[in-house]
CSV table of C-alpha atoms in Angstrom, one decimal:
chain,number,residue,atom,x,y,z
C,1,UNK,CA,-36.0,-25.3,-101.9
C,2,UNK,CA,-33.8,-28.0,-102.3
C,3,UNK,CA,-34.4,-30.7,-104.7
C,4,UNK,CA,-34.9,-33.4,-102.1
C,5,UNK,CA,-37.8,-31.2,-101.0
C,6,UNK,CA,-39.6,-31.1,-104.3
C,7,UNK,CA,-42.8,-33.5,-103.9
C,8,UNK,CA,-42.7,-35.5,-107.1
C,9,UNK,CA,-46.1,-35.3,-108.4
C,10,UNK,CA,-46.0,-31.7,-108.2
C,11,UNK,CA,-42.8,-32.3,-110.1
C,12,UNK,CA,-44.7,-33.8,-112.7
C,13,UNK,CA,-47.6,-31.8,-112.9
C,14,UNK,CA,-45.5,-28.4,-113.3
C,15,UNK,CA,-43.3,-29.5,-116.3
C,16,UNK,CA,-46.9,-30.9,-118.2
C,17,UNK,CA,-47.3,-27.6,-118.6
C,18,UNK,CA,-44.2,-27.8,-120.6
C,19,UNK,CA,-45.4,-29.7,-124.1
C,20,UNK,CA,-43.2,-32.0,-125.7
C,21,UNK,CA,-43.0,-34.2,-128.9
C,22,UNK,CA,-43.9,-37.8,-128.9
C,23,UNK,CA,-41.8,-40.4,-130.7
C,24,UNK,CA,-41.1,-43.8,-131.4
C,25,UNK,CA,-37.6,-45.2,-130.5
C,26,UNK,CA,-37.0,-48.3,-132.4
C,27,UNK,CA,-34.5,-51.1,-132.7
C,28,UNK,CA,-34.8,-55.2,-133.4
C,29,UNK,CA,-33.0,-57.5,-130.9
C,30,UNK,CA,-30.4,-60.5,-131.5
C,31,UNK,CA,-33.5,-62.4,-133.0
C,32,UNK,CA,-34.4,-59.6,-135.1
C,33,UNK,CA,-37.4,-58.9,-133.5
C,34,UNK,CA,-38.7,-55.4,-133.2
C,35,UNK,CA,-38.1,-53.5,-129.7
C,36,UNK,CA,-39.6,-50.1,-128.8
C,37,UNK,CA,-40.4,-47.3,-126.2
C,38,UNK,CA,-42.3,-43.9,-126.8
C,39,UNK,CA,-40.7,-41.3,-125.4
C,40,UNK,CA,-41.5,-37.1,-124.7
C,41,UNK,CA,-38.0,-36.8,-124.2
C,42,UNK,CA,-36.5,-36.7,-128.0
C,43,UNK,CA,-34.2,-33.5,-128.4
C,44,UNK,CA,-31.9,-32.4,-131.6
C,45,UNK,CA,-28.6,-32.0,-129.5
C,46,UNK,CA,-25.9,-31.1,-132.0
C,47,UNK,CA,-25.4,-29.9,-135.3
C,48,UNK,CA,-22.3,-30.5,-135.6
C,49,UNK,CA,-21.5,-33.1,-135.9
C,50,UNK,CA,-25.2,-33.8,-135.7
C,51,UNK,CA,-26.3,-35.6,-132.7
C,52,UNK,CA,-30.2,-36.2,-130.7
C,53,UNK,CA,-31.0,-37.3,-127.4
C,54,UNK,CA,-33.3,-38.9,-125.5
C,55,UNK,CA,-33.9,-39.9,-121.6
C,56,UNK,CA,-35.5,-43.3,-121.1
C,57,UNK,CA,-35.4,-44.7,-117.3
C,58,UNK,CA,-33.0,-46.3,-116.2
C,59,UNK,CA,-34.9,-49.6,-115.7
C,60,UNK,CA,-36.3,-49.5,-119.0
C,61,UNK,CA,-35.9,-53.6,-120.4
C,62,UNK,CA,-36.8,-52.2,-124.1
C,63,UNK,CA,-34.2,-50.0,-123.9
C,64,UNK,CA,-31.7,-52.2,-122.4
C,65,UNK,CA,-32.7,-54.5,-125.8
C,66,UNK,CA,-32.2,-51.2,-127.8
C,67,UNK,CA,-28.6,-50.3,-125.8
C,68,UNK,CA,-27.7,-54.0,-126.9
C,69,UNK,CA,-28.3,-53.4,-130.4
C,70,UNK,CA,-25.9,-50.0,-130.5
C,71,UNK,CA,-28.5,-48.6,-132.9
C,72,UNK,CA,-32.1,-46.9,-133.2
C,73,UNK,CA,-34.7,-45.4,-135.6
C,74,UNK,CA,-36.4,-42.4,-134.2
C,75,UNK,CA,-40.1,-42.2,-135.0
C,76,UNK,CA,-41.5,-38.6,-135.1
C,77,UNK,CA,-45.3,-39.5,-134.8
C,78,UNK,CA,-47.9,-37.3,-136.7
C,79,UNK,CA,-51.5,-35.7,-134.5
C,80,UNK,CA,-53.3,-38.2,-136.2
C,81,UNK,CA,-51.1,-41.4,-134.8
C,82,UNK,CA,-52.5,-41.1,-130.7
C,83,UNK,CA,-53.6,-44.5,-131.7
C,84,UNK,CA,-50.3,-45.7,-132.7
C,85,UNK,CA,-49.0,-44.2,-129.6
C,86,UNK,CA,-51.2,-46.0,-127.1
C,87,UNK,CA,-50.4,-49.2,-128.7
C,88,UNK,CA,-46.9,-48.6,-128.5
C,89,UNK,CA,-47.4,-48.3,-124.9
C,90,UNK,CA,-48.4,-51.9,-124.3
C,91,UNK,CA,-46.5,-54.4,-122.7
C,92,UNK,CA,-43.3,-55.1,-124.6
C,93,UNK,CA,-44.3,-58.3,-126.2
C,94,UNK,CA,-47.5,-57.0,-127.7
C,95,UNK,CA,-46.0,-53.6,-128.7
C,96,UNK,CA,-45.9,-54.2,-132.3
C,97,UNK,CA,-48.7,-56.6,-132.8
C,98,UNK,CA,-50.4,-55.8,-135.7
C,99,UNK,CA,-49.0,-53.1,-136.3
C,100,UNK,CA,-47.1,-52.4,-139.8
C,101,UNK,CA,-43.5,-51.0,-140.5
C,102,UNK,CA,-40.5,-51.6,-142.6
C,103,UNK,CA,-37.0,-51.9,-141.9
C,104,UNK,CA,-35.4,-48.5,-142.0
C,105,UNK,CA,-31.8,-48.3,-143.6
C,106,UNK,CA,-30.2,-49.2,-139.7
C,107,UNK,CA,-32.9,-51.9,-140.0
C,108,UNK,CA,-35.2,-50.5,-137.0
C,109,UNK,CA,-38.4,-50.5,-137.5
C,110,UNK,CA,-40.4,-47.4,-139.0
C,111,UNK,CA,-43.9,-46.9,-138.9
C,112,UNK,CA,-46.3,-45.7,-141.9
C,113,UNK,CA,-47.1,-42.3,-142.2
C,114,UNK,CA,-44.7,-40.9,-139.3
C,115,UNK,CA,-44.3,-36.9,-139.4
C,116,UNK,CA,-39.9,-38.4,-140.2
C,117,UNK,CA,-37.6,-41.0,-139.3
C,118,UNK,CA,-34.2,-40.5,-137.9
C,119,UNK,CA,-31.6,-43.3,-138.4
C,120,UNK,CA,-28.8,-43.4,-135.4
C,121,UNK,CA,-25.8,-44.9,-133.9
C,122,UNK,CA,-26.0,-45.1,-130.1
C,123,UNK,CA,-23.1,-42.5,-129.5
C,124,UNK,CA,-23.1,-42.1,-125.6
C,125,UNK,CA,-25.4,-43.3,-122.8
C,126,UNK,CA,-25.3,-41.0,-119.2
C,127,UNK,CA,-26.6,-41.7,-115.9
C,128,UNK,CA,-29.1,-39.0,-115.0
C,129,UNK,CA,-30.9,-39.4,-112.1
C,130,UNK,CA,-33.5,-42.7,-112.5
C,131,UNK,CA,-33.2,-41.8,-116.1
C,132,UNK,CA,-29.9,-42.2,-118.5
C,133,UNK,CA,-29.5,-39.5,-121.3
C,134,UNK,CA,-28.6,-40.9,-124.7
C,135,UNK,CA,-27.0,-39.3,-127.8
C,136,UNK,CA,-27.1,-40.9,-131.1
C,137,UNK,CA,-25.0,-40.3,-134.0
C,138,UNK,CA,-27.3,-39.2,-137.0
C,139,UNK,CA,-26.1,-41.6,-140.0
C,140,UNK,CA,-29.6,-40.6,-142.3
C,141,UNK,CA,-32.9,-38.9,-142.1
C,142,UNK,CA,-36.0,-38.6,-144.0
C,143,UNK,CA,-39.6,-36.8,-143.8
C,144,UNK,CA,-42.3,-39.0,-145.0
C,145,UNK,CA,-44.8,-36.6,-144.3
C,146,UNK,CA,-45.0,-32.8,-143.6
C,147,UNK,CA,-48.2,-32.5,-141.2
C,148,UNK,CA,-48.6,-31.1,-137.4
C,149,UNK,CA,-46.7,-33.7,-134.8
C,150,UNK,CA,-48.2,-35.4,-131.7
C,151,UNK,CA,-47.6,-33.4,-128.8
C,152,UNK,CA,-48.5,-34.4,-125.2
C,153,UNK,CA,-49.9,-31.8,-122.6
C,154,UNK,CA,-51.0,-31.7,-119.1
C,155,UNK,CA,-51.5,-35.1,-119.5
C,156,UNK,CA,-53.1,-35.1,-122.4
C,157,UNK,CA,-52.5,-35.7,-126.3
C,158,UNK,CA,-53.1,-32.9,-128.9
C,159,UNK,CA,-51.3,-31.0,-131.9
C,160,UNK,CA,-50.3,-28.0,-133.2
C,161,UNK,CA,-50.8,-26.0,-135.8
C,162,UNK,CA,-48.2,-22.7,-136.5
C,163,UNK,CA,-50.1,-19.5,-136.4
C,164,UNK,CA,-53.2,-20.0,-135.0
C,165,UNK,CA,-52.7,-17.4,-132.1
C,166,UNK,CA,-51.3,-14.3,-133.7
C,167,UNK,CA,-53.0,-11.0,-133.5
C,168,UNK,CA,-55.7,-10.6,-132.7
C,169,UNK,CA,-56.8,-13.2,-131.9
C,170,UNK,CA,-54.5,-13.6,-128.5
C,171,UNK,CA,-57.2,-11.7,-126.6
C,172,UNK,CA,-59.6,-14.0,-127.2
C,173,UNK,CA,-58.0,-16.9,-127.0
C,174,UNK,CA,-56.5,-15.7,-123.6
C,175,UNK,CA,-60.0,-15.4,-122.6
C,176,UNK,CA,-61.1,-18.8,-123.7
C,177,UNK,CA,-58.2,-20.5,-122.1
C,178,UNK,CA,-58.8,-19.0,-118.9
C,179,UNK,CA,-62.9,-19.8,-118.6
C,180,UNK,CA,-61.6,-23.1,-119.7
C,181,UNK,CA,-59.6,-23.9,-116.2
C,182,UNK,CA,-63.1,-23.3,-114.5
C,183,UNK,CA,-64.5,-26.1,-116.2
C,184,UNK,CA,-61.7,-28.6,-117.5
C,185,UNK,CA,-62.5,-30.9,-114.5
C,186,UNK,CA,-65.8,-31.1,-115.4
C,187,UNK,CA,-65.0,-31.5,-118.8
C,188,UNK,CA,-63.0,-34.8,-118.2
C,189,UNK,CA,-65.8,-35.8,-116.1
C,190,UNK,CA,-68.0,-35.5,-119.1
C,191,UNK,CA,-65.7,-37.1,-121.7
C,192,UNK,CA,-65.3,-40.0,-119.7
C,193,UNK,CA,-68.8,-40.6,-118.6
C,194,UNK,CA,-69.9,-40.3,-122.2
C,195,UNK,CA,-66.6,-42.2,-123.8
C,196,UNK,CA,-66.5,-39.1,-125.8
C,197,UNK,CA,-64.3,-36.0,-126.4
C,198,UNK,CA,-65.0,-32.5,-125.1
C,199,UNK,CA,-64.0,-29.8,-127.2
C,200,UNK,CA,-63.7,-25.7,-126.4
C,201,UNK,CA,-64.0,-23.5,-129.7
C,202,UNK,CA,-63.1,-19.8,-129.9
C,203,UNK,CA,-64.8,-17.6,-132.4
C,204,UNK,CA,-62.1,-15.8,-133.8
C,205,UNK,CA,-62.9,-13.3,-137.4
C,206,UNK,CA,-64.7,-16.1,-139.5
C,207,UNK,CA,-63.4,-19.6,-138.1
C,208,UNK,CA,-63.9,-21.4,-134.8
C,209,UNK,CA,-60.5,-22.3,-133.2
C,210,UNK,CA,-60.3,-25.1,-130.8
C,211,UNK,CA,-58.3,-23.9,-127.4
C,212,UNK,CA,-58.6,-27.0,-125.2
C,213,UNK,CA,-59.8,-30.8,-126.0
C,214,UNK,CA,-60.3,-33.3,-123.3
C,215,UNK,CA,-60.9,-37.2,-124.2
C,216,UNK,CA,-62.8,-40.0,-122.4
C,217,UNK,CA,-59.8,-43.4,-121.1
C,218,UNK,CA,-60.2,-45.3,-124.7
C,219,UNK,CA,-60.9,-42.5,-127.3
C,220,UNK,CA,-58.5,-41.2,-129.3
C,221,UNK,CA,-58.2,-37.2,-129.6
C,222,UNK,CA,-58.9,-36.2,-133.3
C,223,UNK,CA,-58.9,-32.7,-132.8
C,224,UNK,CA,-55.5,-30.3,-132.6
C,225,UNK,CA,-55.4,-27.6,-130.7
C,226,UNK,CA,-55.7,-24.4,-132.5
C,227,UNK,CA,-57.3,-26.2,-135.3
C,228,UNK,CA,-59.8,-24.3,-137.2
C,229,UNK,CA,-63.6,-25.1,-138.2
C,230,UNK,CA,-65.2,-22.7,-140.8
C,231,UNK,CA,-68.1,-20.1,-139.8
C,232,UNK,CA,-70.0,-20.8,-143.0
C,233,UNK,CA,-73.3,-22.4,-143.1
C,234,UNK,CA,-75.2,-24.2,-141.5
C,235,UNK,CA,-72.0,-24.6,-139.1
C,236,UNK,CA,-71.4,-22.0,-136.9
C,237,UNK,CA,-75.2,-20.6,-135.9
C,238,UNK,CA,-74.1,-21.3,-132.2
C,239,UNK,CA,-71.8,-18.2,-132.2
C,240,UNK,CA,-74.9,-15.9,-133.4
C,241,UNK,CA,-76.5,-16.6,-130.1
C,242,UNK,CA,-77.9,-13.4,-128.9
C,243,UNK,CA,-76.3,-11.7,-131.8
C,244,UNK,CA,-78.9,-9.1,-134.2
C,245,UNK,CA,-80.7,-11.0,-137.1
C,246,UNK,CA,-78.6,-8.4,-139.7
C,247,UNK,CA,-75.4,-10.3,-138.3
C,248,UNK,CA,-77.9,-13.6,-138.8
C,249,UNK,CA,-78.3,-12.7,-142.8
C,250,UNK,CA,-74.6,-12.0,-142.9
C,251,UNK,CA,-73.5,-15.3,-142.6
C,252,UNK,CA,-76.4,-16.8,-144.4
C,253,UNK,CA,-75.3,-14.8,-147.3
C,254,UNK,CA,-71.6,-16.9,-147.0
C,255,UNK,CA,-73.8,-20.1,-148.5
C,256,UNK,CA,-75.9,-18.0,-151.0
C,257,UNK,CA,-73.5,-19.8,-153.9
C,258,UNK,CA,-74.3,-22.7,-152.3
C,259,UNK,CA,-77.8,-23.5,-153.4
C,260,UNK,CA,-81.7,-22.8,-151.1
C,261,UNK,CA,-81.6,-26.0,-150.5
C,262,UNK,CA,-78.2,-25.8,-147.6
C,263,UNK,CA,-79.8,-22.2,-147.2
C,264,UNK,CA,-83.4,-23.5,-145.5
C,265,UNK,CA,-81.1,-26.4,-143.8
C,266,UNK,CA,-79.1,-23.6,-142.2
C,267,UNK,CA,-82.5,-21.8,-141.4
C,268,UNK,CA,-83.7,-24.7,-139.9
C,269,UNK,CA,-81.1,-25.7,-137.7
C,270,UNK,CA,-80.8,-22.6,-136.0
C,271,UNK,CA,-84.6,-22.4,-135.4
C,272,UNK,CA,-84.7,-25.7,-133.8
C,273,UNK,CA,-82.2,-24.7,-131.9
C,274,UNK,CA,-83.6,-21.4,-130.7
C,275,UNK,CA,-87.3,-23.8,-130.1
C,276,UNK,CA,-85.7,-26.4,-128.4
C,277,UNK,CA,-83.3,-25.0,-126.6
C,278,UNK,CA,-80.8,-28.3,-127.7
C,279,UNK,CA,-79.7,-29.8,-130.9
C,280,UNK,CA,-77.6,-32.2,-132.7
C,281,UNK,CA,-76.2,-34.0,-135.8
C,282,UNK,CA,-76.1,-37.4,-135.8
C,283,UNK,CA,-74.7,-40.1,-138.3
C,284,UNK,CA,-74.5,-39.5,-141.8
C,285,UNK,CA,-72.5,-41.6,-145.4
C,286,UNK,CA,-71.2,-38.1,-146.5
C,287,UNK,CA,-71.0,-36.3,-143.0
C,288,UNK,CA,-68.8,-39.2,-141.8
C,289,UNK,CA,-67.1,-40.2,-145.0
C,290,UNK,CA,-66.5,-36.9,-146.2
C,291,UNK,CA,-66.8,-33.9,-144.2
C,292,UNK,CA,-65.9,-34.6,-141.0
C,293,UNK,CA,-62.5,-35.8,-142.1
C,294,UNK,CA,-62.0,-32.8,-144.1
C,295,UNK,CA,-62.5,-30.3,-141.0
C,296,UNK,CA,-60.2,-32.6,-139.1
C,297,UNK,CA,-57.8,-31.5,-142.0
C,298,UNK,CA,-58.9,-28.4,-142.6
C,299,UNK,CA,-56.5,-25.3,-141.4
C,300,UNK,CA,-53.8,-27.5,-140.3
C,301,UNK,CA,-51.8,-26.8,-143.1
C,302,UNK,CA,-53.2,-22.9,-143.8
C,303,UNK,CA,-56.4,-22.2,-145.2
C,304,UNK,CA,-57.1,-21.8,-148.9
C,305,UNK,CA,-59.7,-20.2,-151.2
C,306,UNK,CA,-59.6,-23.7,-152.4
C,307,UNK,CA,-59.9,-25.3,-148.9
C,308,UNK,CA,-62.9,-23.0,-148.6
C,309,UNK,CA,-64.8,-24.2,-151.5
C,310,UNK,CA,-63.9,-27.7,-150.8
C,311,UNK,CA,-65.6,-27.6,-147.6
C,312,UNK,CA,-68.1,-25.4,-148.7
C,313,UNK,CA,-69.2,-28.4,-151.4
C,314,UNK,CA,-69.0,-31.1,-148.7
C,315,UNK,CA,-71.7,-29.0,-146.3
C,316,UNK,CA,-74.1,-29.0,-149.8
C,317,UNK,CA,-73.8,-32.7,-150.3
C,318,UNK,CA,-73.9,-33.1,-146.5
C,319,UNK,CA,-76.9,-31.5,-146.5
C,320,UNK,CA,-79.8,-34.2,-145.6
C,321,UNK,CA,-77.5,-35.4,-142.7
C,322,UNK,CA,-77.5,-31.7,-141.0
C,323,UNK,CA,-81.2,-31.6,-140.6
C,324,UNK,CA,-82.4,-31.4,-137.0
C,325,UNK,CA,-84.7,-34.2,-136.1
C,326,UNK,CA,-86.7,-35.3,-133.0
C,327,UNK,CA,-84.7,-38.1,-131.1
C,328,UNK,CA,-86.7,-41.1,-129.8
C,329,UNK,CA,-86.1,-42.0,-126.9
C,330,UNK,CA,-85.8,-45.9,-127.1
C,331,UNK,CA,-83.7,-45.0,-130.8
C,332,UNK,CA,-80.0,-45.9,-131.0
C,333,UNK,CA,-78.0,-43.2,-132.6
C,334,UNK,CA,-74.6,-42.8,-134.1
C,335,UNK,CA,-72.2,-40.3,-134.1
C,336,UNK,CA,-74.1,-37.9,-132.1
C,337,UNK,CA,-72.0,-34.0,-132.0
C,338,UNK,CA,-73.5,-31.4,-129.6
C,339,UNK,CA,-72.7,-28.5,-129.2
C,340,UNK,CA,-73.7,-26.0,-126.6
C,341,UNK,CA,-72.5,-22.2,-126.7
C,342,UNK,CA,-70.6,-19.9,-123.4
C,343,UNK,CA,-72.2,-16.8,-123.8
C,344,UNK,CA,-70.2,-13.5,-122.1
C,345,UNK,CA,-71.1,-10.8,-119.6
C,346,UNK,CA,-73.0,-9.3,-122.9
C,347,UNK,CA,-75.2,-12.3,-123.6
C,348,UNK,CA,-73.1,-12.8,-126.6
C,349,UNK,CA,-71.5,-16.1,-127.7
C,350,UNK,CA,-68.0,-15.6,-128.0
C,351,UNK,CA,-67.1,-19.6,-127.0
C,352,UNK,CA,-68.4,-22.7,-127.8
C,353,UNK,CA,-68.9,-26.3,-126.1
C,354,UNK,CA,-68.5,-29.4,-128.2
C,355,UNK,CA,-69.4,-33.5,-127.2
C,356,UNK,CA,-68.5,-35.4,-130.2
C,357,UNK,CA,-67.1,-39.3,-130.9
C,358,UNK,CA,-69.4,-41.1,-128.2
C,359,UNK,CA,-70.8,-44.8,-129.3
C,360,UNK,CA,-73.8,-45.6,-130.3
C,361,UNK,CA,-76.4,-44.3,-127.2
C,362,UNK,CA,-80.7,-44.1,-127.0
C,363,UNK,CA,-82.2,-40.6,-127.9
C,364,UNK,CA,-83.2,-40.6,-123.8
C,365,UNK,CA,-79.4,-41.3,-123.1
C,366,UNK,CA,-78.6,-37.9,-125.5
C,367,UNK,CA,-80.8,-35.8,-124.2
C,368,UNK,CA,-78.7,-36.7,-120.7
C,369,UNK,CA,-75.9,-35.7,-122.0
C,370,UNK,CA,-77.1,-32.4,-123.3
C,371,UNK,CA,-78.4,-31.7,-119.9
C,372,UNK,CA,-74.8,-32.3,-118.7
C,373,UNK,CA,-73.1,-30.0,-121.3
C,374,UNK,CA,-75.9,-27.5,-120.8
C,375,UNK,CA,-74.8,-28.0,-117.1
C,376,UNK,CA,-71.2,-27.6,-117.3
C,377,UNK,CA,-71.7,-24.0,-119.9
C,378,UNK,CA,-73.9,-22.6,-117.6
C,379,UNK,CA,-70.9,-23.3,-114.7
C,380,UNK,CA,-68.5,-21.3,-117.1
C,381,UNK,CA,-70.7,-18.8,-118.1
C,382,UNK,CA,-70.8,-17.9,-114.1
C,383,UNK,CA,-67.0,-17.8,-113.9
C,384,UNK,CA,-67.1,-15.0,-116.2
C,385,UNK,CA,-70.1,-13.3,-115.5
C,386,UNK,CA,-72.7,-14.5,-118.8
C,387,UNK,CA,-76.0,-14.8,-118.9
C,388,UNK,CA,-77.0,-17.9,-119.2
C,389,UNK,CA,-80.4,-18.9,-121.2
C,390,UNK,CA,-81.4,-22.5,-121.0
C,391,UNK,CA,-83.3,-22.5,-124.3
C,392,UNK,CA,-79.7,-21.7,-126.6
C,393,UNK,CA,-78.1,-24.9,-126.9
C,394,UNK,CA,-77.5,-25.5,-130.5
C,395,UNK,CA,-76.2,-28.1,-133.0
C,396,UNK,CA,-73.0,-28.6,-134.9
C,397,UNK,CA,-71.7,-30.5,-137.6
């Protein structure tokens, strides 16, 4: 096929399948004013001398500012900075409104808390196609802050996080990923009719690992793909769906340290669960102050005994906010998380469905949207033969 032949948007849609780094190219114009352009295009290009490219459109005006200058900053933006990202992706006379950076040594403008910033020279500038490809002289670099980087995929935003599908835990990945493209339309459908994010989990030994994460327009993804959660109590009791009580007293026995008191909380969640066939955590001081920005943390950077125990402290004082409880219907409740499990051909619960970040909604409103993720497991249960049971949806933290 030639390459006048090849139909653009399938263009597109074949290389997302391709992820790529985002990043911040930065320069101030002849008033000194800050110019920029994200771009998924940023490349090392030589090490010797040392040399990085990018490809911005040809018709780009901020980078026609940043040609202008002869000199840029590159901005390697962290998972955690989609928000920075979007805003960068306004018009060019609101990019960097209120926003905060410094001057780097070129005097472009970096960005707090950016994975590293690369200071360049513009070294050559190539017509390619409706894009130009750019190389930089490196004149200095620096890492501000080892973490995962923001990566966009299929469209989407995400992370990454080194090691999180080795043996053997391919398999079941694999698996997850591929029930997952039975049900990712549905799952955008979701996350944008409840301004929310959608979230697949693979168990995997004794951690849930997140294979694919959809957001609503406006919400900012907070979780990284193959990011992990901790099967310790009282998180986890979805994946023991259909599973023998001795497997049930197995991982009560991971809290035992942990006092009777997250024990019975533990106890009680599941049973709810297993009586009203849906659950959920909602709003909480130490759940949203404490422990749900530790699991965002927790595993991207390896998992530790001390990790462990950290988490395993914030689920005791986190406690009160993990008890089930009845929803009103007229109520307003915050930071509702649901979480619904995919059970296999075996009845077994090998994947898990999460709703989490949605606004402030009624209790009638929530029970909706349990209806709907109950809706959409059920549709992948039957793409790989499960058994679907309409009284197992259970809660998460």
């Amino acid at each position: 096929m030639s390459g006048g032949a090849v139909d653009s948007a399938a263009f597109r849609q074949a290389l997302g399948h391709h992820p790529t780094g985002v990043a911040l190219i930065s320069s101030t114009d002849a008033d000194g004013e800050p110019v920029g352009m994200i771009v998924g295009t940023f490349t090392s290009v030589s090490l010797d001398p040392p040399l990085v490219g990018f490809l911005p459109a040809r018709d780009s005006a901020s980078f026609a500012a940043i040609r202008k200058s002869g000199r840029f900053t590159v901005n390697i933006l962290a998972h955690d900075q989609e928000d920075i990202c979007r805003a960068l992706s306004r018009p060019a006379d609101q990019r960097f409104e209120g926003l905060a950076w410094s001057p780097s040594g070129n005097g472009a403008p970096v960005l707090p808390d950016v994975v590293c910033s690369i200071d360049c020279s513009l070294e050559a500038c190539t017509p390619a196609g409706d894009h130009y490809f750019v190389t930089g002289s490196v004149e200095s670099l620096e890492i501000h802050r080892p973490v995962a980087p923001l990566l966009f995929f299929q469209g989407g935003f995400g992370g990454f996080v080194p090691g999180a599908f080795i043996a053997p835990s391919d398999a079941i990945v694999a698996e997850g990923v591929q029930t997952v493209q039975h049900i990712r339309d549905g799952m955008q459908r979701l996350a944008h009719a409840a301004n929310g994010e959608v979230t697949v989990y693979a168990k995997v030994a004794d951690h849930a690992v997140a294979v694919a994460t959809v957001a609503g327009p406006d919400v900012p993804t907070s979780t990284i793909l193959g990011s992990k959660w901790p099967l310790t109590p009282p998180f986890g009791e979805v994946f023991l769906i259909g599973a023998p009580e001795a497997e049930v007293e197995q991982w009560m026995n991971r809290a035992r340290s942990a006092g009777e008191e997250l024990l019975r909380t533990s106890r009680e969640r599941l049973d709810h669960a297993r009586k009203h066939g849906w659950a959920g955590s909602y709003a909480g001081d130490t759940r949203d102050t404490l422990l749900f920005p530790a699991l965002t943390e927790y595993g991207v950077d390896g998992v530790t005994p001390a990790k462990q125990r950290e988490i395993q402290a914030m689920f005791r004082a986190a406690g009160e906010d993990l008890r089930p409880v009845d929803l009103e219907p007229e109520r307003q409740y915050q930071g509702a998380s649901l979480v619904v499990p995919i059970r296999d051909r075996h009845g077994r619960c090998e994947l898990m469905l999460r709703l989490c970040r949605i606004p402030p909604v009624s209790g009638s409103r929530i029970e909706v949207l349990a209806d709907e993720l109950c809706r959409l497991t059920r549709e992948a249960e039957r793409s790989v033969g499960g058994s679907p049971d309409p009284r197992i949806l259970v809660s998460s933290p």
